[in-house]
mmCIF file of C-alpha atoms and ligand atoms in Angstrom:
data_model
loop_
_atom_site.group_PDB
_atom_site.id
_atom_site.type_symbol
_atom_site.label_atom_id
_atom_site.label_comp_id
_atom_site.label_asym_id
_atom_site.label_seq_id
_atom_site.Cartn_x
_atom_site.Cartn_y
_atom_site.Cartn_z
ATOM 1 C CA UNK A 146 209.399 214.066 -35.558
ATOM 2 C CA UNK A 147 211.843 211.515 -37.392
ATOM 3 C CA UNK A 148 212.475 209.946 -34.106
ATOM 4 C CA UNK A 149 208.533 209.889 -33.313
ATOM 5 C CA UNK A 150 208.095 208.359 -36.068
ATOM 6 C CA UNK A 151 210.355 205.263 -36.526
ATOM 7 C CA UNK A 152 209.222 204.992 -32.211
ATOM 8 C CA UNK A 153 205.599 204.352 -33.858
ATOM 9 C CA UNK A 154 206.627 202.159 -36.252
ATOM 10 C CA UNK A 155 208.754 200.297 -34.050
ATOM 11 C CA UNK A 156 205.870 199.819 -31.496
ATOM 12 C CA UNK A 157 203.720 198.760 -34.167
ATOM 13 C CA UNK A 158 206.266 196.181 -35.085
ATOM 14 C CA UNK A 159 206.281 195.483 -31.673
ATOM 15 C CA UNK A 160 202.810 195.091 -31.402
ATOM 16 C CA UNK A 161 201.900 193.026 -35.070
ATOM 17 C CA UNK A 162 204.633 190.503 -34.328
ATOM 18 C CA UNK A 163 204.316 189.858 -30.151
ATOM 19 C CA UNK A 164 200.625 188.144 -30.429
ATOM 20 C CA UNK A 165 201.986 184.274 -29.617
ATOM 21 C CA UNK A 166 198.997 182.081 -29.564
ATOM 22 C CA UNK A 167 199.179 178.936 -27.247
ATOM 23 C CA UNK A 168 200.166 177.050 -30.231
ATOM 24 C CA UNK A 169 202.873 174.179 -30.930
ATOM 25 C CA UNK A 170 206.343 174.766 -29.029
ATOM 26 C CA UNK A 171 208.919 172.345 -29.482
ATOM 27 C CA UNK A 172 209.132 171.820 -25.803
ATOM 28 C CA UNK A 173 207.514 169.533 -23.299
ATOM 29 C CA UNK A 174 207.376 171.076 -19.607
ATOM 30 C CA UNK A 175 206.479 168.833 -16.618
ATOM 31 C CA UNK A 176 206.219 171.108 -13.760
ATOM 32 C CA UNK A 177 206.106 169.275 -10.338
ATOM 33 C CA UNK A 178 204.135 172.108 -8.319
ATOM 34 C CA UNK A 179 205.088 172.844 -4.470
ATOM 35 C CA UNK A 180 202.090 171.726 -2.879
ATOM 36 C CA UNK A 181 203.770 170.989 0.501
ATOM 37 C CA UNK A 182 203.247 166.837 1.356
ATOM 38 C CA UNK A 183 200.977 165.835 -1.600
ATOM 39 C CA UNK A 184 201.001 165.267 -5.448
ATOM 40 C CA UNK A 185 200.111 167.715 -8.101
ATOM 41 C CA UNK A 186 202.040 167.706 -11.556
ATOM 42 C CA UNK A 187 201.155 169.624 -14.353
ATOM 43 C CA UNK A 188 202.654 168.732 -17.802
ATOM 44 C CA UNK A 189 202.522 171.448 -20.881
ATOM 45 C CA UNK A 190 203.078 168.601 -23.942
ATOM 46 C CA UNK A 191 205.013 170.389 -27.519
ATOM 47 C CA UNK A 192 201.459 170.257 -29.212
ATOM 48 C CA UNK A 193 199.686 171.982 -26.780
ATOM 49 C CA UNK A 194 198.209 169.870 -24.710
ATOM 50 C CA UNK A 195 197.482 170.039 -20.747
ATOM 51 C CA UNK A 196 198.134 167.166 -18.687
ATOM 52 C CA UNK A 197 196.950 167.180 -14.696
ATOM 53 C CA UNK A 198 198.216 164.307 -12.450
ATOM 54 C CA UNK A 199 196.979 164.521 -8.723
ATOM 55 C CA UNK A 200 195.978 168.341 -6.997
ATOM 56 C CA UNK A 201 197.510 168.014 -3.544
ATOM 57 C CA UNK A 202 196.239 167.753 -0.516
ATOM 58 C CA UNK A 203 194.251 171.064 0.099
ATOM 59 C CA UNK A 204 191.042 172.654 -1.203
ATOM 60 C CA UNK A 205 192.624 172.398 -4.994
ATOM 61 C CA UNK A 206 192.946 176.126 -4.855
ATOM 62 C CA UNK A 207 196.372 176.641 -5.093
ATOM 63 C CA UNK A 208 196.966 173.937 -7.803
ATOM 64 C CA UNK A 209 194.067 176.348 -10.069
ATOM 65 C CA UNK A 210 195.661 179.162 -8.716
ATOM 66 C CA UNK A 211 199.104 177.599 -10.313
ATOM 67 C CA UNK A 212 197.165 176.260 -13.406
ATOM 68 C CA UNK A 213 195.678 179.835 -14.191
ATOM 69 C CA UNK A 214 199.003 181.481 -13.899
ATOM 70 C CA UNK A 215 200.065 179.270 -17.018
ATOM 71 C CA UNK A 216 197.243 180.628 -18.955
ATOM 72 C CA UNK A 217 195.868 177.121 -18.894
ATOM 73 C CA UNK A 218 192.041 176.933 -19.530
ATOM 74 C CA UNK A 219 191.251 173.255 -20.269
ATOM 75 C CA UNK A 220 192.989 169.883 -19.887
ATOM 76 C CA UNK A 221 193.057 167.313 -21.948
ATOM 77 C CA UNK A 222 193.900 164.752 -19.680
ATOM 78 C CA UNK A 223 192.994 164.652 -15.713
ATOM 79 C CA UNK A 224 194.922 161.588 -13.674
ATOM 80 C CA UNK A 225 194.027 160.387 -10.296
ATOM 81 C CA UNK A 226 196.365 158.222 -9.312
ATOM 82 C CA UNK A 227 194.802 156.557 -6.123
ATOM 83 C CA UNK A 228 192.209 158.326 -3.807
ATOM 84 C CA UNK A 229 194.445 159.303 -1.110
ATOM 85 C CA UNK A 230 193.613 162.972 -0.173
ATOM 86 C CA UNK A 231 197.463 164.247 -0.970
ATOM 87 C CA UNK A 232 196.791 163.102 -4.486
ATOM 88 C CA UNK A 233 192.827 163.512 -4.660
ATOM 89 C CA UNK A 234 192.314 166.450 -2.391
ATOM 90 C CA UNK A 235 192.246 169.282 -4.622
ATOM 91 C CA UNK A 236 190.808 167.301 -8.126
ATOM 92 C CA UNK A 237 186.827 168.362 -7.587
ATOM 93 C CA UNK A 238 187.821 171.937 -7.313
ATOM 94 C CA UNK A 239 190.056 171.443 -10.677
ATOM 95 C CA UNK A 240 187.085 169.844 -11.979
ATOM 96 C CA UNK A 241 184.592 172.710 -11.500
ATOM 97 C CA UNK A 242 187.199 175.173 -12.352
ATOM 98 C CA UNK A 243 188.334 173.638 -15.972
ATOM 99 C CA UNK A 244 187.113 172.185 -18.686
ATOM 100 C CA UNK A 245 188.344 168.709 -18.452
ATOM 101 C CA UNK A 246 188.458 166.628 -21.192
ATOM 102 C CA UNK A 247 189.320 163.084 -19.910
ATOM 103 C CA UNK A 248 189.665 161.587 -16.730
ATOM 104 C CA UNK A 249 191.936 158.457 -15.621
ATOM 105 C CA UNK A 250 192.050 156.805 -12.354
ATOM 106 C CA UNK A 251 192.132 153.120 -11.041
ATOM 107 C CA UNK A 252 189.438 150.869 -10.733
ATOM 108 C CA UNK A 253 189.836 150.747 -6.894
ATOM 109 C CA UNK A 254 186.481 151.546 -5.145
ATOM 110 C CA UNK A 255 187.001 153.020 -1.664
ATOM 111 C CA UNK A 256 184.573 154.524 0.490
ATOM 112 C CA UNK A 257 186.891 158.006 1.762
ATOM 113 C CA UNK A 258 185.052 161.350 1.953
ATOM 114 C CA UNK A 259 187.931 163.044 -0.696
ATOM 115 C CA UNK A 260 187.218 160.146 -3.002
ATOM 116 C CA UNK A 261 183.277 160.121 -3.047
ATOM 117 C CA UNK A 262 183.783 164.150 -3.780
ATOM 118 C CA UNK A 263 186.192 163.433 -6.662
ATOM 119 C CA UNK A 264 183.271 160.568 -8.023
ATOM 120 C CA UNK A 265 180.560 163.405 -7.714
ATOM 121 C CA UNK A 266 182.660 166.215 -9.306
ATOM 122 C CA UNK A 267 183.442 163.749 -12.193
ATOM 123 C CA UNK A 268 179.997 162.762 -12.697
ATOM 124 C CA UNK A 269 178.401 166.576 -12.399
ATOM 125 C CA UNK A 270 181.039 167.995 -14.929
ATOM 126 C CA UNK A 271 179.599 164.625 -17.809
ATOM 127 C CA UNK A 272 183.413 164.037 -18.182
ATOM 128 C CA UNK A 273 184.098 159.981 -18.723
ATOM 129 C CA UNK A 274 186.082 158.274 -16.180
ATOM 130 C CA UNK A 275 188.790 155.819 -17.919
ATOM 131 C CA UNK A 276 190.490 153.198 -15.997
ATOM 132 C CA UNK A 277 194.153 153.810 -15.591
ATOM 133 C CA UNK A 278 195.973 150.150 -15.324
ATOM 134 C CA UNK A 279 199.025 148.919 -17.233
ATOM 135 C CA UNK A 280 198.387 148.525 -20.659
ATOM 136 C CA UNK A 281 196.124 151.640 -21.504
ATOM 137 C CA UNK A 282 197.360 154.219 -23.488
ATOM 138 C CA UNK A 283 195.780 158.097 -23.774
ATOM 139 C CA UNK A 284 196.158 159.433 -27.532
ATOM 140 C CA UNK A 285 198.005 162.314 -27.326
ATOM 141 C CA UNK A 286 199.556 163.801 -30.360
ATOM 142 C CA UNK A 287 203.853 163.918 -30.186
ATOM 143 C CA UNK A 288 204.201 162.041 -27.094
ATOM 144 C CA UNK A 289 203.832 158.623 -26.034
ATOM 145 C CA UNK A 290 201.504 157.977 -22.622
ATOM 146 C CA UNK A 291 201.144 154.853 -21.363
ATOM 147 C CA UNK A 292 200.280 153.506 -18.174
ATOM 148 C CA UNK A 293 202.397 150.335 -17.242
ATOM 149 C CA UNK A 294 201.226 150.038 -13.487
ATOM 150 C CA UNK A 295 199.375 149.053 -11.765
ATOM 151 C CA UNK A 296 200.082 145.732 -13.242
ATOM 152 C CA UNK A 297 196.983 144.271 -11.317
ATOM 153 C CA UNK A 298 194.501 144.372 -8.479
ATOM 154 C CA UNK A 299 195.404 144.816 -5.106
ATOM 155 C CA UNK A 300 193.102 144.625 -2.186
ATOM 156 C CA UNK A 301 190.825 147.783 -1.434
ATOM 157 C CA UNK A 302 192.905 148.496 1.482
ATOM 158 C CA UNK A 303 196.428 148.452 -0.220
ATOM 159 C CA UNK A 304 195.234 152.017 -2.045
ATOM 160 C CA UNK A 305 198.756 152.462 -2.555
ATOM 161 C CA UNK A 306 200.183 149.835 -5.235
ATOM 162 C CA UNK A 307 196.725 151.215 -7.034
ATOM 163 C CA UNK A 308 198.687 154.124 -8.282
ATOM 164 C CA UNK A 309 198.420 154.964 -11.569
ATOM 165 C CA UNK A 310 201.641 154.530 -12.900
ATOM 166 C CA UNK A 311 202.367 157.173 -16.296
ATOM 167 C CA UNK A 312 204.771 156.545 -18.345
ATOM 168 C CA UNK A 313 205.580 159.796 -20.825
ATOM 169 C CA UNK A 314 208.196 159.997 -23.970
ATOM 170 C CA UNK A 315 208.726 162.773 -26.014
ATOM 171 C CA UNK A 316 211.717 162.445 -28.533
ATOM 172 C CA UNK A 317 214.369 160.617 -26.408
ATOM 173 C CA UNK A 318 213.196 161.583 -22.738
ATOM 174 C CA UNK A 319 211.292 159.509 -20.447
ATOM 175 C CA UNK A 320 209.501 160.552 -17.190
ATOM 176 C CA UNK A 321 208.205 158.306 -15.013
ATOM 177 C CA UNK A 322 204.993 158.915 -12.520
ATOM 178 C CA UNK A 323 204.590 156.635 -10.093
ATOM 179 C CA UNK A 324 201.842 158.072 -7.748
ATOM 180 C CA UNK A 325 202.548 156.326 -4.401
ATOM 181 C CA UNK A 326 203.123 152.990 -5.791
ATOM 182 C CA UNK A 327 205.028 150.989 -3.509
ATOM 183 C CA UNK A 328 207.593 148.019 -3.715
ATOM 184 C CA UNK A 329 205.056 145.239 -4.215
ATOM 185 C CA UNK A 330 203.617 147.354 -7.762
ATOM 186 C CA UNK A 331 207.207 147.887 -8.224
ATOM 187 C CA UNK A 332 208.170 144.383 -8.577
ATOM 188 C CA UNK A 333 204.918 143.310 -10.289
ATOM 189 C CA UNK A 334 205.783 146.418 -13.169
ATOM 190 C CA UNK A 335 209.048 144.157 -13.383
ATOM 191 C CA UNK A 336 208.106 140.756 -13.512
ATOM 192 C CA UNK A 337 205.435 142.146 -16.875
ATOM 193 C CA UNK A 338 208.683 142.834 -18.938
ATOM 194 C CA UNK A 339 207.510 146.281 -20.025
ATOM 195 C CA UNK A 340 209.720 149.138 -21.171
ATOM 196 C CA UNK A 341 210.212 151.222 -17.588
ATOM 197 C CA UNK A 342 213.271 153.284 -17.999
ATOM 198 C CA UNK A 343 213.202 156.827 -17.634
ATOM 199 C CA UNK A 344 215.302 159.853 -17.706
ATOM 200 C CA UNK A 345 213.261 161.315 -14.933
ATOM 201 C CA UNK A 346 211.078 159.438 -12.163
ATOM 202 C CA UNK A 347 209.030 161.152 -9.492
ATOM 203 C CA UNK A 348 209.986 159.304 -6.556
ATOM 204 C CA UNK A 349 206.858 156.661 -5.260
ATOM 205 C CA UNK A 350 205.086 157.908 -1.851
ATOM 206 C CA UNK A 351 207.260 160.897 -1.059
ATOM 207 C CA UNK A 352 210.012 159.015 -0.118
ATOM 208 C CA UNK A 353 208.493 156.114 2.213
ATOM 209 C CA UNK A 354 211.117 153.623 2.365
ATOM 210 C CA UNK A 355 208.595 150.869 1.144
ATOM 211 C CA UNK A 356 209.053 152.770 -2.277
ATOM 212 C CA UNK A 357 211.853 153.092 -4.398
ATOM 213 C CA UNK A 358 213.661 149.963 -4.062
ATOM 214 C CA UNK A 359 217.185 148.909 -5.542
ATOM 215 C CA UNK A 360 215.969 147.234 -7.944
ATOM 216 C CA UNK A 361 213.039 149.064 -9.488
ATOM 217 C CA UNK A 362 215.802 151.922 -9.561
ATOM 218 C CA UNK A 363 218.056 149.378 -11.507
ATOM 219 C CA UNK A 364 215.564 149.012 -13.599
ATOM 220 C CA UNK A 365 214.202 152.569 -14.466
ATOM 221 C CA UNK A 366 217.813 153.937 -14.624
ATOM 222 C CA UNK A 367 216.851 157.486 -14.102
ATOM 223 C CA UNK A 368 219.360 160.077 -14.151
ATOM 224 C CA UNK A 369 217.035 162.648 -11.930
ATOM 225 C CA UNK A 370 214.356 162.098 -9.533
ATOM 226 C CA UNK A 371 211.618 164.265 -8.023
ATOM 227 C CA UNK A 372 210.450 164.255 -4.539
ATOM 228 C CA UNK A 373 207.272 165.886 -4.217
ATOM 229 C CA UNK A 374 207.128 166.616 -0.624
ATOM 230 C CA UNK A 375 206.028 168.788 2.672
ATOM 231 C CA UNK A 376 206.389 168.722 6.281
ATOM 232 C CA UNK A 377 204.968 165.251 7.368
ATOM 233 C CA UNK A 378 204.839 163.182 9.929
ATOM 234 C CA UNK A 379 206.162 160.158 8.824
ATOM 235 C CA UNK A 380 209.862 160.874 7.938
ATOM 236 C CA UNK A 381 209.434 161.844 4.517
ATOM 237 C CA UNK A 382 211.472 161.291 3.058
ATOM 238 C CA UNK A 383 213.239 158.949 4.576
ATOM 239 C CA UNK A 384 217.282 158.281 4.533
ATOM 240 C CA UNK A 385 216.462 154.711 3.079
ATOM 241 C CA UNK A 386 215.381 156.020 0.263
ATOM 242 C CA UNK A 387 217.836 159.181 -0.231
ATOM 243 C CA UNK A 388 220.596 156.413 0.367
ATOM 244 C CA UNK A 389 219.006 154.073 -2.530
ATOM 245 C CA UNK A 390 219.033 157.354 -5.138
ATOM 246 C CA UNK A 391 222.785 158.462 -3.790
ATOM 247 C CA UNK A 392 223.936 154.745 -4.413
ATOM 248 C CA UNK A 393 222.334 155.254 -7.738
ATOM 249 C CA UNK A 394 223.917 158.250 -8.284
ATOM 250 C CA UNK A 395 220.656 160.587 -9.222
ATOM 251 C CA UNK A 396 220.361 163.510 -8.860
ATOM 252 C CA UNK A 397 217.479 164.542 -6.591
ATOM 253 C CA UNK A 398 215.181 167.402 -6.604
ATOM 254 C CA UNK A 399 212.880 167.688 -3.877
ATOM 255 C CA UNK A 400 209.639 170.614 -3.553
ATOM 256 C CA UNK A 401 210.123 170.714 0.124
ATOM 257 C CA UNK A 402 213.749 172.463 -0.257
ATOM 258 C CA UNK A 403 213.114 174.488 -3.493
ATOM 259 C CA UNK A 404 209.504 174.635 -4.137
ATOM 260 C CA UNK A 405 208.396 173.680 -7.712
ATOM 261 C CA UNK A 406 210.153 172.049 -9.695
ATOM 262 C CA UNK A 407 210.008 172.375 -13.838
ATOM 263 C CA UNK A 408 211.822 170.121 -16.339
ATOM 264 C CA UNK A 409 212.026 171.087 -19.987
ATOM 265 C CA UNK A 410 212.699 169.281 -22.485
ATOM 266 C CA UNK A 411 212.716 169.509 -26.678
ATOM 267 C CA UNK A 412 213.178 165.303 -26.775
ATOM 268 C CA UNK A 413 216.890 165.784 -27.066
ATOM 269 C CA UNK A 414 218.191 167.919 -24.217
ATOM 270 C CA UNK A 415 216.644 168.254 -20.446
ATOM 271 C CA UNK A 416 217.065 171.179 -18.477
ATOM 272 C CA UNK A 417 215.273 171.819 -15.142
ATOM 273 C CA UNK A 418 214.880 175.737 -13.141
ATOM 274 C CA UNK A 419 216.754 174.933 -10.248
ATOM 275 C CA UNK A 420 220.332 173.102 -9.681
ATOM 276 C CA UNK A 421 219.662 169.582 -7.872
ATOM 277 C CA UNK A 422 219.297 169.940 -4.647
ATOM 278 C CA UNK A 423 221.345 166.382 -4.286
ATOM 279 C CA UNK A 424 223.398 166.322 -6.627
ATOM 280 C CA UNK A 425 224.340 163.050 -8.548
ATOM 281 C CA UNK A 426 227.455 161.674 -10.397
ATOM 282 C CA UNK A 427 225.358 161.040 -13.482
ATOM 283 C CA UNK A 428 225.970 163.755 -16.111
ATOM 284 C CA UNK A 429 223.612 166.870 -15.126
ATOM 285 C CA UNK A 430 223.751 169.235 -17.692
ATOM 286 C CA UNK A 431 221.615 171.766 -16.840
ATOM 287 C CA UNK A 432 220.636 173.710 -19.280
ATOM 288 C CA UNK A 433 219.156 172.182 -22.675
ATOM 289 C CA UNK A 434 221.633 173.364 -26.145
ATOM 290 C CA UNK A 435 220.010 175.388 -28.318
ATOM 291 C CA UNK A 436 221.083 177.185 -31.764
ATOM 292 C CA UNK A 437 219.273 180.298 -33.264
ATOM 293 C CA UNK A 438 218.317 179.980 -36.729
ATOM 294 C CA UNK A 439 217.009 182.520 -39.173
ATOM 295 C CA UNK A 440 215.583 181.993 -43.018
ATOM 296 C CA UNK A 441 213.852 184.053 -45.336
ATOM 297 C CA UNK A 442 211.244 183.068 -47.577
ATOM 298 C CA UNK A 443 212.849 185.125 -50.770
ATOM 299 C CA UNK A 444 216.438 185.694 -50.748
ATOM 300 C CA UNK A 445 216.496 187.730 -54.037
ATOM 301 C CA UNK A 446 213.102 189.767 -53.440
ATOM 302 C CA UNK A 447 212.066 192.552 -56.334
ATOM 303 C CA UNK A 448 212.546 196.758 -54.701
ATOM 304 C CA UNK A 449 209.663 197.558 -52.399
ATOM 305 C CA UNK A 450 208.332 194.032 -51.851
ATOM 306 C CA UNK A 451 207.545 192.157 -48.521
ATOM 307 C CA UNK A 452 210.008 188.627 -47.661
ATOM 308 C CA UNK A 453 209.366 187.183 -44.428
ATOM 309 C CA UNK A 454 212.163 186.083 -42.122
ATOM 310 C CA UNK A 455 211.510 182.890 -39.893
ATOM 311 C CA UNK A 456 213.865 182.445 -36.801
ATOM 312 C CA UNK A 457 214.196 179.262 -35.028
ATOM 313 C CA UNK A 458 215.327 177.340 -32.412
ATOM 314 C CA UNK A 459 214.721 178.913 -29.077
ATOM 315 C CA UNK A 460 211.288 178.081 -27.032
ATOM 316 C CA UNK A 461 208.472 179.638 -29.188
ATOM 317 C CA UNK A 462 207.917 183.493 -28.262
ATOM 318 C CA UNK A 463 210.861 184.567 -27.369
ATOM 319 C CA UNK A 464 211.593 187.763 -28.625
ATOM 320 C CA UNK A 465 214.705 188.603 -30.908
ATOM 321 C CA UNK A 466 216.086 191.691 -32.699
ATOM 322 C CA UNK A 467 216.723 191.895 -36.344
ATOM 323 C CA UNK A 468 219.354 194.476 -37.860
ATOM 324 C CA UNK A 469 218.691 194.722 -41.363
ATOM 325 C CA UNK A 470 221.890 195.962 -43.040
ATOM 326 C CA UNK A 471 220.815 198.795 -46.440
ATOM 327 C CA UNK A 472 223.330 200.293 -47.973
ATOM 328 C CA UNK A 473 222.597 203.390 -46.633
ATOM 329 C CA UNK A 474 220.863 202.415 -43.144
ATOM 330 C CA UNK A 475 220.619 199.790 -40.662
ATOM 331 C CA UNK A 476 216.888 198.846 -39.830
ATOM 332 C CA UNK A 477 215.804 197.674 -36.411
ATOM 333 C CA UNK A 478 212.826 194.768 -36.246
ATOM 334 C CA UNK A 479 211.650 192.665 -32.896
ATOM 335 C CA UNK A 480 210.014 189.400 -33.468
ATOM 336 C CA UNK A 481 209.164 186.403 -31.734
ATOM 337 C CA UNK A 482 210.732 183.068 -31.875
ATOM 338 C CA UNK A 483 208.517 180.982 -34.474
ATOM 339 C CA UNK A 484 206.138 183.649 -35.819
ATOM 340 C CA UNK A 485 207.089 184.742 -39.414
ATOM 341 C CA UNK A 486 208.219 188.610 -39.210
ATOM 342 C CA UNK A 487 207.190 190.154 -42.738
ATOM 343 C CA UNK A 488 209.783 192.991 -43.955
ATOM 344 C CA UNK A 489 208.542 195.557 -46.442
ATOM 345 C CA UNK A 490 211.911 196.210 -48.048
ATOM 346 C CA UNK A 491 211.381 199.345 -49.515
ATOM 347 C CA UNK A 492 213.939 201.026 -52.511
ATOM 348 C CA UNK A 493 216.508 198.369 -50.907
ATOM 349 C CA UNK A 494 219.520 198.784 -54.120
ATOM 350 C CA UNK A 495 219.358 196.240 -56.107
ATOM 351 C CA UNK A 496 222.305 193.994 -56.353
ATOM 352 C CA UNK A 497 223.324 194.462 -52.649
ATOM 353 C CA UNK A 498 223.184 191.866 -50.422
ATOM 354 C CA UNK A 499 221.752 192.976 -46.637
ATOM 355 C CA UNK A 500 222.827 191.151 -43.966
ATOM 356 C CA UNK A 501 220.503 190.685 -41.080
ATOM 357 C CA UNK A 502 222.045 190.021 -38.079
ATOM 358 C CA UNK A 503 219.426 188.044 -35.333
ATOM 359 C CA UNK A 504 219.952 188.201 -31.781
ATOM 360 C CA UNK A 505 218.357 186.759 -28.849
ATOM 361 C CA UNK A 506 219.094 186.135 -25.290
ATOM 362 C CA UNK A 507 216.961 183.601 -23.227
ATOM 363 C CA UNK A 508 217.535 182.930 -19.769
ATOM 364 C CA UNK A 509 220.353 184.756 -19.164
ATOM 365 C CA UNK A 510 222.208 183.488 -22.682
ATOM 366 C CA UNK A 511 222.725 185.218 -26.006
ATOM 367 C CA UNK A 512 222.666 183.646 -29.335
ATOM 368 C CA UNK A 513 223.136 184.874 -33.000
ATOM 369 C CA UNK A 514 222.700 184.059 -35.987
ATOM 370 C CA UNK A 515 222.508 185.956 -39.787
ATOM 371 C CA UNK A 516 220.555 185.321 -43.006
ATOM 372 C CA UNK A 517 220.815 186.982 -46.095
ATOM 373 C CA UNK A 518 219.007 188.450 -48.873
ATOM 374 C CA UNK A 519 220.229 189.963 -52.429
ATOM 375 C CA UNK A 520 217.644 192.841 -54.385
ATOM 376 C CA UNK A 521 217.139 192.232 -57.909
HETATM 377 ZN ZN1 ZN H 619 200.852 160.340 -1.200
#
């Protein structure tokens, strides 16, 4: 009966404190999705926020397949880079299937089937198409999202140096989306003196060799770089390129050999899910630090009163263990990771201090910490 009981109370525990609303994380995840040779990135910002750029080349059902599996169910921010159909392709489906808040593409107009579908889908779902060109910037709260390409016009047929170009900061990292922008937007985003560099860049046009030069990698000084690409037809990507980012010593992820690709960050540390599948001389730590914390909101609480212990500094939700150290007992909690845990303390003795002792493991890690608190 004893042990039915503290099983009840334990599952109730379980159950008050495992509710984690899609609120504020302190991580950013950019998660470059497998959609063979194509675009689609998906970007989870700390505050909450969803971020689509490009759906691939296909129907778009995949990419809301993908989206729905992350419990996504609007997006703040829709990009079309350029209205080639491995960028475009899947964006009407994302359209009717989300509730879309903004959408930003280039002022380019071009007569192709994918893009008059993507025009239509924008206008049927009332959602306000901004022009993405260097110089705009989408308000986002905790990041910084600017668009520094393309620096200019190009003519209807060069769809390519269109590309919106993103630009995305949170904390100390930089990524860098380039669409399919090739050399010529490259050396114009030089020439305007804007801030480029980035910790991360997804590589222009899959790995064309008219992307990617020398010198827009000297200048973006990325220390990993994303190739978002399937079987193709056109050498994708091509040893020009792969030579370039080996010279440059980046490391070099790539969909085609390991599927999706997700970097998280909390603005100080970068970690991705998979090892590089080129790996550079640049420093590639892969896995971000973190350090458990725990605090409790009264550290000398009166007998039979409630304090509520806080533990930090592991992605929001995980789940940790709590040993509460009586005098006579220890007491088992669970909690999550960034949801206060309240603790009714019962006849704790007054005058002795209980440990707690917090535990946590997260992929494949465990951490520790211990707080404190002293009856009176
Ligand atoms: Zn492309």
């Amino acid at each position: 009966m004893k042990i039915l009981k503290s099983l009840l109370i334990s599952l109730l525990l379980l159950a008050s404190v495992s509710i984690t609303p899609a609120a504020a994380t302190n991580e950013l995840k950019v998660h470059f999705i497998n959609v063979g040779q194509g675009d689609a990135i998906y970007i989870k910002t700390a505050n909450g926020d969803d971020i689509l750029i490009d759906a691939g080349n296909r129907d778009g059902n995949d990419v809301v397949a993908y989206l729905k599996k992350q419990k996504v169910n609007d997006i703040e921010v829709m990009i079309a880079t350029h209205p080639d159909a491995d960028h475009m392709g899947g964006l009407d489906e994302i359209l009717k299937s989300f509730k879309i808040k903004s959408v930003y593409a280039p002022k380019v107009s071009h007569t192709t089937q994918v893009y008059k579908d993507f025009l239509t889908a924008v206008k049927n779902e009332g959602v306000k198409n901004k022009t993405a060109t260097k110089g705009v910037s989408i308000p986002l709260k905790g990041v910084t999202a600017n668009f520094v390409g393309s620096v200019r016009s190009y003519s209807n047929s060069d769809l390519n140096n269109w590309s919106a170009v993103l630009r995305l900061t949170y904390g100390k990292k930089a990524f860098l989306f380039t669409g399919d922008a090739e050399t010529t937007s490259e050396n114009d985003m030089i020439k305007s003196k804007q801030v480029l560099t980035a910790d991360v860049i997804k590589i222009g046009h899959h790995g064309a060799k008219t992307s990617t030069s020398s010198a827009f990698l000297k200048t973006i000084k990325p220390k990993y770089a994303v190739l978002s690409v399937g079987k193709n037809s056109y050498g994708h990507p091509t040893s020009d390129v792969l030579n370039r980012l080996k010279s440059s010593k980046v490391n070099v992820f790539r969909t085609d050999k390991q599927g999706t690709i997700i970097a998280s960050t909390n603005g100080t540390n970068l970690a991705f899910n998979t090892k590089p599948a080129i790996p550079g001389t640049v420093t590639a730590p892969t896995s971000a630090t973190y350090k458990l914390t725990a605090s409790l909101d009264n550290r000398t609480p009166k007998q039979y009163s409630t304090i509520n212990l806080t533990v930090k500094g592991l992605p929001s939700g995980t789940k940790y263990k709590a040993v509460f150290r009586y005098k006579s007992k220890n007491t088992t909690y669970s909690g999550s990771v960034g949801k206060k845990l309240p603790v009714k303390i019962g006849r704790a003795a007054k005058g002795f201090t209980v440990k707690v002792d917090v535990s946590a493991s997260y992929k494949g890690k465990s951490y520790k910490t211990q707080t404190a608190f002293t009856p009176k």
